[in-house]
Coordinates of C-alpha atoms in Angstrom, one line a residue:
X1 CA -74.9 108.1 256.4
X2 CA -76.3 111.4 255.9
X3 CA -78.2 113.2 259.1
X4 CA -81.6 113.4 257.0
X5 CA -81.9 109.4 257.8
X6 CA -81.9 110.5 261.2
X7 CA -83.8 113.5 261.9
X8 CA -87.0 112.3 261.8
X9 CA -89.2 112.2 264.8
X10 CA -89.3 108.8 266.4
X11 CA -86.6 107.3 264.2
X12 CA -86.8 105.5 260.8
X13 CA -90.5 105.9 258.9
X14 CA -92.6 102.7 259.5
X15 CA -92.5 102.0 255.8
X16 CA -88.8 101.0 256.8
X17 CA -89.7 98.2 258.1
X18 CA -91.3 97.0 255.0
X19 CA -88.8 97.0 252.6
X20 CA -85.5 96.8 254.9
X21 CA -85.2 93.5 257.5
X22 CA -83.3 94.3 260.6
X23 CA -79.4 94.0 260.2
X24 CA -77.8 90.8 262.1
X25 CA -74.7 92.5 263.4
X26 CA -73.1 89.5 265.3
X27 CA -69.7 89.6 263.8
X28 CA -68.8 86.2 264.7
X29 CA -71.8 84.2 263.6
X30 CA -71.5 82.6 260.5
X31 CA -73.3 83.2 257.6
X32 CA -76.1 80.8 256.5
X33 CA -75.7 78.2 254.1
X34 CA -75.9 78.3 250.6
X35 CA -78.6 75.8 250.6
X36 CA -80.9 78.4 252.3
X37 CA -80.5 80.6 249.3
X38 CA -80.6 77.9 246.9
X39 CA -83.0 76.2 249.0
X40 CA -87.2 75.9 247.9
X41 CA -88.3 79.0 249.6
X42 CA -85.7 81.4 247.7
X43 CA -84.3 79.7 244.7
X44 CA -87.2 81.5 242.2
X45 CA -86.0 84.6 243.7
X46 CA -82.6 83.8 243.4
X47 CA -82.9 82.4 239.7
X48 CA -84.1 85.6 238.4
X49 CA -82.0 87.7 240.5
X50 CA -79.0 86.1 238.9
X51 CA -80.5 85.4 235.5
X52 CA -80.8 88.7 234.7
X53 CA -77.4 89.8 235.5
X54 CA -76.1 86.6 233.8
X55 CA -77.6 87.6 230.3
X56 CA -76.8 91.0 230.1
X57 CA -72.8 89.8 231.0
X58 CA -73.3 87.2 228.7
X59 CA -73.9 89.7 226.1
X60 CA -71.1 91.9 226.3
X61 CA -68.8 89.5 225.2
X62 CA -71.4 87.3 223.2
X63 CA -71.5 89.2 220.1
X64 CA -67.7 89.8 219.4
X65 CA -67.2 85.7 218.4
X66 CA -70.4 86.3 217.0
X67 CA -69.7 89.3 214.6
X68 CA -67.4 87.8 212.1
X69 CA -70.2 85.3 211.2
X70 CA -72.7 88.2 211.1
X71 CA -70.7 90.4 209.0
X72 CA -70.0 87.7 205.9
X73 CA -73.9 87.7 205.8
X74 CA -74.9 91.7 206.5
X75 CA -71.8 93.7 205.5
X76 CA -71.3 96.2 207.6
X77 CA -67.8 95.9 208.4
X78 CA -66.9 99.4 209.2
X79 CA -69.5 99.2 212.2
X80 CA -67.9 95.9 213.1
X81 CA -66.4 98.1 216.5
X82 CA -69.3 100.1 217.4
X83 CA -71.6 96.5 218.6
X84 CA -69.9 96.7 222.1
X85 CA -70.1 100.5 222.3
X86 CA -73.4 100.9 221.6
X87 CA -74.5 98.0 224.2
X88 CA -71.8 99.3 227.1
X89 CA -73.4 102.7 226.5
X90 CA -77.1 101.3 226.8
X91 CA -76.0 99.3 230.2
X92 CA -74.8 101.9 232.1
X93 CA -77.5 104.3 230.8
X94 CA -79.9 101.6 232.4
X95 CA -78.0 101.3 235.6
X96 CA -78.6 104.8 236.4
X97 CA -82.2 104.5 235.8
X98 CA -83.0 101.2 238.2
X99 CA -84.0 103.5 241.4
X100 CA -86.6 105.4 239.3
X101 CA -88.0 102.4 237.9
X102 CA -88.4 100.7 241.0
X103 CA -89.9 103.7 242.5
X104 CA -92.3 104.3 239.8
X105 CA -93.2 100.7 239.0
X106 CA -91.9 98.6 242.0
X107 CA -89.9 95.2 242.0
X108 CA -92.3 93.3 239.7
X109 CA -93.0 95.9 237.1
X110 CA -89.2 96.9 237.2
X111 CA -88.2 93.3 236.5
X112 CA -90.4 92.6 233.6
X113 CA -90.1 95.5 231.9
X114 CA -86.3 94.9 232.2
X115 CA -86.6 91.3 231.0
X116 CA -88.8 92.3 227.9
X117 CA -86.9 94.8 226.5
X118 CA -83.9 92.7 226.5
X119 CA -86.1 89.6 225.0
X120 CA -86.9 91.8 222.2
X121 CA -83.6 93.6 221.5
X122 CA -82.7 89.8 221.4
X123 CA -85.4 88.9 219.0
X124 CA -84.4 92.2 216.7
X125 CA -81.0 91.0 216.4
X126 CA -82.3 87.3 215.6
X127 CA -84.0 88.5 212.9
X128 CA -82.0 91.3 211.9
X129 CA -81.4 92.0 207.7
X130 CA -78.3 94.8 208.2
X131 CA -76.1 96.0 210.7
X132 CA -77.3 99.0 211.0
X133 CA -80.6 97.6 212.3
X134 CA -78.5 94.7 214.6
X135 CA -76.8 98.2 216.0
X136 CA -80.0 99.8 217.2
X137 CA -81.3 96.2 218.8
X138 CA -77.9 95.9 220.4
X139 CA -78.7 99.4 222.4
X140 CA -82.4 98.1 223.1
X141 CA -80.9 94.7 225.0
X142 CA -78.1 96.8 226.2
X143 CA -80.8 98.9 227.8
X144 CA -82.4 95.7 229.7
X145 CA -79.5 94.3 230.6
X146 CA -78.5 97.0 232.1
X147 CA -81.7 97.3 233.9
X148 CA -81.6 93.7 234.8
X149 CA -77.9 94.3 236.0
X150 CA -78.7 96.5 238.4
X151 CA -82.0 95.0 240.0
X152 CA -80.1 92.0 240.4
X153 CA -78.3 94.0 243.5
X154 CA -81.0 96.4 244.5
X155 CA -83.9 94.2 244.8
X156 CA -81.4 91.9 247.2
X157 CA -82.6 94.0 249.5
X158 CA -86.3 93.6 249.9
X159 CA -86.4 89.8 247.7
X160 CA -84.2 87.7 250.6
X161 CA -83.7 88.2 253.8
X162 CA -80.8 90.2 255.5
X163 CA -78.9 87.3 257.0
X164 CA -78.3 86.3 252.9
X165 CA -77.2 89.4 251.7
X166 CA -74.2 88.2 251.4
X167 CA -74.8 85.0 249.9
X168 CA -77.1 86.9 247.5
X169 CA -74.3 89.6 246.6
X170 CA -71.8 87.0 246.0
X171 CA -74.2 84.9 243.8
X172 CA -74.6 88.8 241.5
X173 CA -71.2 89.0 241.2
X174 CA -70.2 85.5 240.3
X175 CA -72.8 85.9 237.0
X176 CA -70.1 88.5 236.2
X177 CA -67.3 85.9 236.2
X178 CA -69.8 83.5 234.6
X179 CA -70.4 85.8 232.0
X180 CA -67.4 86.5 231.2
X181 CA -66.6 82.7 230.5
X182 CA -69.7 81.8 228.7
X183 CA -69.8 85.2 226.8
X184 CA -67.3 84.2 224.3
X185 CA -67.4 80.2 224.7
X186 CA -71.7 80.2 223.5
X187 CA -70.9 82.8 220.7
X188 CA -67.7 80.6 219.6
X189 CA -70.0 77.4 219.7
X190 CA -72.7 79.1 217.8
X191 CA -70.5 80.5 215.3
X192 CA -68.8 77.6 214.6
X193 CA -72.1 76.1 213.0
X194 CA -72.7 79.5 211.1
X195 CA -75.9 80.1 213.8
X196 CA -75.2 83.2 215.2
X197 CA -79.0 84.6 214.9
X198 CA -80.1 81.4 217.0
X199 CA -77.3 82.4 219.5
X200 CA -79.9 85.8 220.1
X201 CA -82.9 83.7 219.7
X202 CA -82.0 81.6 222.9
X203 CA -81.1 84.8 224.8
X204 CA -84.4 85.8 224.1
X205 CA -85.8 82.6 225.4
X206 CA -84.0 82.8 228.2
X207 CA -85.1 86.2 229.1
X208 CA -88.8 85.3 228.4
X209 CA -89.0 82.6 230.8
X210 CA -86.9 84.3 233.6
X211 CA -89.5 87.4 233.0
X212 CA -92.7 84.5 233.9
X213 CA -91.0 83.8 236.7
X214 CA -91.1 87.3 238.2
X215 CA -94.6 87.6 239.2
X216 CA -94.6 84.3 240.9
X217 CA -91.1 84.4 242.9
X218 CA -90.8 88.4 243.7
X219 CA -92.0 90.2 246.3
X220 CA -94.4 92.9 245.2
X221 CA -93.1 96.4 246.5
X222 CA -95.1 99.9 247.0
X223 CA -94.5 102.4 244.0
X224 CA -94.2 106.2 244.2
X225 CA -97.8 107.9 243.3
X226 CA -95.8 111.0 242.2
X227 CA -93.9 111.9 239.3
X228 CA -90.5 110.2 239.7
X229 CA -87.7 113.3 238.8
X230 CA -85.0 111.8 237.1
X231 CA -81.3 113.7 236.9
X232 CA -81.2 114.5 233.4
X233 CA -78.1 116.4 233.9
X234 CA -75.9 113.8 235.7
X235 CA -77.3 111.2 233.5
X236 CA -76.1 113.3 230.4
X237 CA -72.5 113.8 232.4
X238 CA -71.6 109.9 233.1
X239 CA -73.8 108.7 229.4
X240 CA -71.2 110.9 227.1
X241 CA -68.5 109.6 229.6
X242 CA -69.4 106.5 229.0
X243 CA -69.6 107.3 225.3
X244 CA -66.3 108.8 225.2
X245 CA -64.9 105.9 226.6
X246 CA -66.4 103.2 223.8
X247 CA -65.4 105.8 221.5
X248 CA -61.8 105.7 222.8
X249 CA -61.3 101.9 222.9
X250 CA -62.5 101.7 218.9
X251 CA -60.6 104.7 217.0
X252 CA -56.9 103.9 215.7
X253 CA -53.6 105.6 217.3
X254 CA -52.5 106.2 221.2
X255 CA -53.1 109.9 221.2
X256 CA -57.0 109.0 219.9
X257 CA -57.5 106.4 222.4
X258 CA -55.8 109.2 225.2
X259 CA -58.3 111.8 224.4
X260 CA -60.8 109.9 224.6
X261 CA -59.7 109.1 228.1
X262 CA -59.0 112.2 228.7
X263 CA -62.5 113.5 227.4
X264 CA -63.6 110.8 229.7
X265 CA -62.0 112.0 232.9
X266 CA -62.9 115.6 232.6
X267 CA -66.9 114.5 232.4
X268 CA -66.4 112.2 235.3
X269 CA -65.2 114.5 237.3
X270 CA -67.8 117.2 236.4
X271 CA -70.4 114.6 237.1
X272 CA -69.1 114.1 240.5
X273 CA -69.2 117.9 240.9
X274 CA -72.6 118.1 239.5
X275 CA -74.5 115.1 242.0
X276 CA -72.6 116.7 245.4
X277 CA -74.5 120.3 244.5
X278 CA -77.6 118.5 243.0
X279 CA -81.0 117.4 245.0
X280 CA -81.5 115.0 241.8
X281 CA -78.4 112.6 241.5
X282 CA -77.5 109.3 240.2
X283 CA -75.4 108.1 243.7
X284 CA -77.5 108.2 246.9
X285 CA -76.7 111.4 248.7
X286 CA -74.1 109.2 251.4
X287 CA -72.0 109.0 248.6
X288 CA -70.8 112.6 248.8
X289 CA -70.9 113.1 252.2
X290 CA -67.9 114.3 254.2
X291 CA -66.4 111.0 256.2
X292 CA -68.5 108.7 253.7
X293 CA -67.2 104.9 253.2
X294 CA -69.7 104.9 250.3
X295 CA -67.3 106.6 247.9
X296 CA -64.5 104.6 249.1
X297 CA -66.6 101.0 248.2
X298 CA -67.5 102.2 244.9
X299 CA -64.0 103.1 244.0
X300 CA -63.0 99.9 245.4
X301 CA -65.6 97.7 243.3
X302 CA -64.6 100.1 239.9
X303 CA -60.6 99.2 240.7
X304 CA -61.8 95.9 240.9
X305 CA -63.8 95.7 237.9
X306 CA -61.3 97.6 236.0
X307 CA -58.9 94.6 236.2
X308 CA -61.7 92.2 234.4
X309 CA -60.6 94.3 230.8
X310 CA -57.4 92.4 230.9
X311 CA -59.7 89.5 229.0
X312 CA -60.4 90.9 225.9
X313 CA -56.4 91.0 225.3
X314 CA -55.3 88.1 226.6
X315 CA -56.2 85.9 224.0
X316 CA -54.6 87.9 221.7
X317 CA -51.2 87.3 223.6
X318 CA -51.7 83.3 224.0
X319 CA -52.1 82.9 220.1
X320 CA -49.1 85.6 218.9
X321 CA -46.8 84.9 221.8
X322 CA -47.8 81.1 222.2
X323 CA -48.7 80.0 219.0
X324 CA -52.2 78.9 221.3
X325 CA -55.3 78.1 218.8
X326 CA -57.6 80.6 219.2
X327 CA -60.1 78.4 221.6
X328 CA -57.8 77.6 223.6
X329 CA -56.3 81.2 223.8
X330 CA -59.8 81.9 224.6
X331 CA -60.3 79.7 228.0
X332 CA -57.2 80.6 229.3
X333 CA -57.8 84.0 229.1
X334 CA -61.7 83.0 230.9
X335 CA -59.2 81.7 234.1
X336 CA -59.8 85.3 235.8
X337 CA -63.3 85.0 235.4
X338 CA -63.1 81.2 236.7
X339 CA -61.0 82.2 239.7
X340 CA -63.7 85.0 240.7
X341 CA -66.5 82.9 240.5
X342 CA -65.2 80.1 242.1
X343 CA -63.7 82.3 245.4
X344 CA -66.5 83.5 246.1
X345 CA -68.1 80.1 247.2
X346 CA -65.6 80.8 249.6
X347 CA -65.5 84.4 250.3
X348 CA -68.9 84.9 250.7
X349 CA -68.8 82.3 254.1
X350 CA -66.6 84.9 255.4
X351 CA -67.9 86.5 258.7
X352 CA -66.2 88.6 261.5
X353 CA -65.4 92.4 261.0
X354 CA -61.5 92.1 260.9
X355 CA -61.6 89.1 258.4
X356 CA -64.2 90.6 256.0
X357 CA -61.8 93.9 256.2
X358 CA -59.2 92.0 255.9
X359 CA -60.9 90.3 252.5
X360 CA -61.4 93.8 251.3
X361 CA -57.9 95.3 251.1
X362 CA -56.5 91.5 250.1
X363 CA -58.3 91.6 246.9
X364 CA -57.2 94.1 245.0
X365 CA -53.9 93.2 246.0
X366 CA -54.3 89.8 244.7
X367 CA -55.4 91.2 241.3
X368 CA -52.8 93.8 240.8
X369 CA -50.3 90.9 242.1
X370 CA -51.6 88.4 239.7
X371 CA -51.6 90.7 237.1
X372 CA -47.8 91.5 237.4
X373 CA -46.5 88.2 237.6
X374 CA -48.6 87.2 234.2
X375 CA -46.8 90.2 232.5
X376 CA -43.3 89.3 234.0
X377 CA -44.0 85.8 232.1
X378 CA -44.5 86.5 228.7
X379 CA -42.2 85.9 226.3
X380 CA -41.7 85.6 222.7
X381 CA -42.5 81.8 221.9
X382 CA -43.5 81.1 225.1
X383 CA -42.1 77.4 225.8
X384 CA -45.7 75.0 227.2
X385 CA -44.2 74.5 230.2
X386 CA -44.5 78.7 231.4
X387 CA -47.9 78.5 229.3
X388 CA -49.3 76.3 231.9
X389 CA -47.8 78.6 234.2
X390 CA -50.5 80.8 233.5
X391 CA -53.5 79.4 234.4
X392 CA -53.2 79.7 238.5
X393 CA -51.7 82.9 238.1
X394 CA -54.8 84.2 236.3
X395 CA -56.8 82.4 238.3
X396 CA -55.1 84.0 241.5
X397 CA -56.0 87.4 239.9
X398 CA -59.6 86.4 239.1
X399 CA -59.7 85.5 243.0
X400 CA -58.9 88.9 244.4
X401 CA -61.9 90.0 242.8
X402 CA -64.1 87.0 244.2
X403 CA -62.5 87.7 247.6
X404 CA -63.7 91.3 248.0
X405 CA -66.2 92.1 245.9
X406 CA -69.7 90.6 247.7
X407 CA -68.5 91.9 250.7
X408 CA -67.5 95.3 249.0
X409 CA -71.5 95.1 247.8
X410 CA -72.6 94.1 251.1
X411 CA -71.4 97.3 252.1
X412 CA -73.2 99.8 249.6
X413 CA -76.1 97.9 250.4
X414 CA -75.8 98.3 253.7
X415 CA -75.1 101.9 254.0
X416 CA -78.2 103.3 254.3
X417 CA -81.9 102.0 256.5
X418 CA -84.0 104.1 253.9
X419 CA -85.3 101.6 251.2
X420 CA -85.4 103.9 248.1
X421 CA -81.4 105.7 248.9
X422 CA -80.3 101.7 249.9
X423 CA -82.2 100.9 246.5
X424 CA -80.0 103.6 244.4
X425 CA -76.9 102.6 246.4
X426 CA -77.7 98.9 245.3
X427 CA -78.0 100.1 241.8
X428 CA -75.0 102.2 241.9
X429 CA -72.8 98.7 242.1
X430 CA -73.7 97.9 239.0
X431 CA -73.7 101.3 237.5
X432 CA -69.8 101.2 238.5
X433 CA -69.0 97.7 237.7
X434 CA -70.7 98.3 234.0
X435 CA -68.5 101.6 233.9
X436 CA -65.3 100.7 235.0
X437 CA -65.1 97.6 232.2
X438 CA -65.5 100.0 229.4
X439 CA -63.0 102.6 231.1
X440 CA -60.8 99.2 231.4
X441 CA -61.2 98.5 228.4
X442 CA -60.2 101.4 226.7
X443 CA -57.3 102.2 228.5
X444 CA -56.3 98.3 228.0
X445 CA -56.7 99.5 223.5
X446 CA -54.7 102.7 224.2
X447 CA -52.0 100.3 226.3
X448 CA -51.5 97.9 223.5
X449 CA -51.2 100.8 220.9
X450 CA -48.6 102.1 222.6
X451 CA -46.8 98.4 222.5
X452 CA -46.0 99.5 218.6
X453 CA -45.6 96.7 216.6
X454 CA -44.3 94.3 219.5
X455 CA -46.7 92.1 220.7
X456 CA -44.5 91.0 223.6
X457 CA -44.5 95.2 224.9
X458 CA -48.2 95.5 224.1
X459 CA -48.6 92.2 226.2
X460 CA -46.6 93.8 229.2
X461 CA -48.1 97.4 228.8
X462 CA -51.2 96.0 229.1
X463 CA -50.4 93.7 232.2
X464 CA -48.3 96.2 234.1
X465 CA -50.8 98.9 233.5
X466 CA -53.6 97.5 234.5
X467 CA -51.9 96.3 237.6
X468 CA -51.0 99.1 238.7
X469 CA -54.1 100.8 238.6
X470 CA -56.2 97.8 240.5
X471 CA -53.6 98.2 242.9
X472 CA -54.5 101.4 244.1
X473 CA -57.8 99.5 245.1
X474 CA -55.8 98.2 248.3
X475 CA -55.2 102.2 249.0
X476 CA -59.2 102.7 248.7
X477 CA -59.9 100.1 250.7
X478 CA -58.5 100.7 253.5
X479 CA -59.8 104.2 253.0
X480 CA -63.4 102.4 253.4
X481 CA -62.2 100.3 256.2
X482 CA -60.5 103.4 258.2
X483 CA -63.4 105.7 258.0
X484 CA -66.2 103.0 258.8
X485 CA -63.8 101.8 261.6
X486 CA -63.5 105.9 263.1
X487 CA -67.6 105.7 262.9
X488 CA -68.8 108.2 260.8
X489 CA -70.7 106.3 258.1
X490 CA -70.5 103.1 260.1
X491 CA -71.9 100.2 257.8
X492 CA -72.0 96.3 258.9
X493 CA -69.6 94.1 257.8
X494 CA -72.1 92.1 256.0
X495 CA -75.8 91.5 257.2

């Protein structure tokens, strides 16, 4: 926690108070129900919270069963790649901007401005007569979902109270999971009937009535008189990142796809060089503090999140190494995001210090675990019986996520009293999460390339690779957990 939180006179400004409730720090007591969030006096909060971080995941993975459809009717096949680039791109741009929106507008003003810019990117690409012009609407709903994304975990903070922070987080992060799932089932089922535009058209409905809510469910919260500076340079740092990225996981060849990366890496890093000299910055100013857990949580969510790119291969592996039809391929490839959802039910009831440490450092093992086992069982013709197989052990994968990533959330959220640098560390979860699934996801392309033209070694590539990186997510955090524990950026457990 940096010193300026504490130098004040007299302690924390008054306006603290307003925006941040009071920490409940009793590591034993148990967290409250999930009928108290779901319960009369939060559910329109709660809706909208979710629902906007449900339809931007939704979208990611929405359009790709959609495309094939789109593109017998448009043309534009040689931009058939660039739909997911251009909307990844336009997420995490978003991200990064959700403190200065709610500081210039406030929860209300963010929240529909978020929602109608993704109703009418959805409208655009409802109505849209080439791809060119369904590319450009894809940006403009990539740009509210990724507004939307991020809200979702920084208006946590001032739209429940602190005792359901946790619940709350663990309800953000399951619409990930959920996402994920529905994504490419709602396209499929659209598709199927040759209705892809009406697939946008009830994304659009569905972001016009979450956007009435708002008003009506969300607590109104003071706006900055000034101008609002926003860090043009950082933003320009982690957007071509991001770009380099998309780019990487479209071209053709392994030593394409590794510069990419590699272009990828170096912007990164002189982004992170950039925000720790800066005054203007994307990250709140914990993040790059000497001693900080903040860095160590972030890394820890984008290990995590990094895993969830697995997904858009594995259906490729259950129809050319199972002979699976390509709906079924499809759902059991959705059993990581099941097994994330559904844990955190569970996870999220979690309370005491050691356990929820405990929870951190377990999941990323899980996933890296459960990764390693699915790639030691593939096979060429892979008999039914180790098919099956599969399902629990991607579900087991999909639960290391669920069982560390609210708390993990908790934690940014929790690092900081001060509303608008807990707002931007809020924000900054989603920012990652968006981040580290287009990183994933490239690195998954550049994997399989290097498979050649065996599917089985692009299948293990992939599922070894990836493993190994999420497991270095158990490394980071235990890094979070050691430096909270020695007290130099201590953060609670969970509210």
């Amino acid at each position: 926690m940096s010193s300026d939180d504490h130098e004040q006179p007299g302690g924390p400004k008054p306006a603290d108070k307003t925006f941040v409730q009071p920490l409940r720090r009793d590591p034993v007591g148990a967290p409250p129900a999930w009928r108290e969030l779901l319960g009369r006096e939060h559910l329109g909060a709660a809706i909208v919270l979710a629902g906007g971080v449900l339809v931007g995941a939704i979208n990611i993975y929405l359009a790709a069963s959609l495309l094939p459809t789109a593109v017998s009717e448009l043309g534009g096949e040689s931009f058939y790649a660039w739909n997911m680039t251009v909307y990844l791109v336009a997420m995490v741009i978003a991200t990064m901007l959700t403190g200065r929106f709610l500081s210039r507008w406030g929860n209300v003003g963010a929240y529909l401005f978020g929602f109608a810019t993704f109703t009418v990117g959805s409208l655009v690409c409802a109505v849209s007569a080439s791809m060119a012009v369904l590319l450009v609407s894809r940006g403009v709903q990539g740009l509210g979902a990724g507004l939307l994304s991020g809200l979702g975990f920084a208006v946590i903070r001032s739209a429940l109270p602190a005792q359901l922070w946790t619940r709350g987080a663990a309800l953000m992060s399951a619409m990930y999971g959920v996402g994920n799932f529905a994504g490419p089932a709602i396209g499929g089922l659209f598709a199927q009937f040759g209705s892809w535009r009406l697939a946008f058209a009830a994304m659009a409905v569905i972001g016009a009535v979450c956007g009435a809510m708002v008003p009506r469910v969300l607590p109104r919260s003071e706006r900055s008189s000034g101008r609002v500076p926003i860090p043009v340079v950082s933003l320009l740092l982690l957007t071509t990142a991001a770009g380099a990225v998309s780019v990487a996981g479209v071209v053709a060849g392994t030593s394409a796809k590794a510069a990419g990366i590699g272009v990828a890496l170096l912007l990164a890093a002189g982004f992170v060089v950039h925000e720790r000299r800066s005054e203007l910055r994307v990250f709140p100013r914990t993040t790059y503090q000497r001693g900080s857990s903040l860095k160590w949580v972030y890394l820890t969510l984008g290990l995590l999140s990094f895993g969830v790119a697995v997904e858009s291969f594995l259906p490729l592996f259950g129809q050319r190494l199972a002979g699976l039809p390509p709906l079924v391929a499809g759902f059991f490839a959705a059993a990581i995001s099941l097994g994330w959802s559904v844990t955190q039910i569970g996870s999220s009831s979690v309370s005491g210090d050691r356990a929820v440490r405990r929870l951190r450092v377990l999941g990323p093992a899980l996933l890296a675990l459960g990764l390693l086992v699915q790639g030691l069982l593939q096979r060429e013709n892979t008999p039914i019986l180790l098919v099956i197989v599969w399902v629990p052990v991607l579900f087991a994968a999909g639960a290391g996520i669920g069982l560390a990533y609210p708390h993990l959330s908790v934690a940014a959220m929790s690092s900081t009293p001060d509303p608008e640098e807990g707002g931007r560390a809020a924000a900054g979860i989603a920012t990652v999460t968006s981040l580290s699934i287009a990183f994933g996801t490239a690195v998954a392309g550049a994997l399989v390339n290097m498979g050649g033209a065996s599917m089985l070694d692009a299948a293990r590539h992939v599922l070894f690779g990836i493993a190994i990186v999420c497991g270095l997510g158990a490394l980071t955090a235990y890094a979070a957990n050691r430096t909270s524990r020695d007290g130099q950026n201590p953060f609670p457990s969970g509210p």
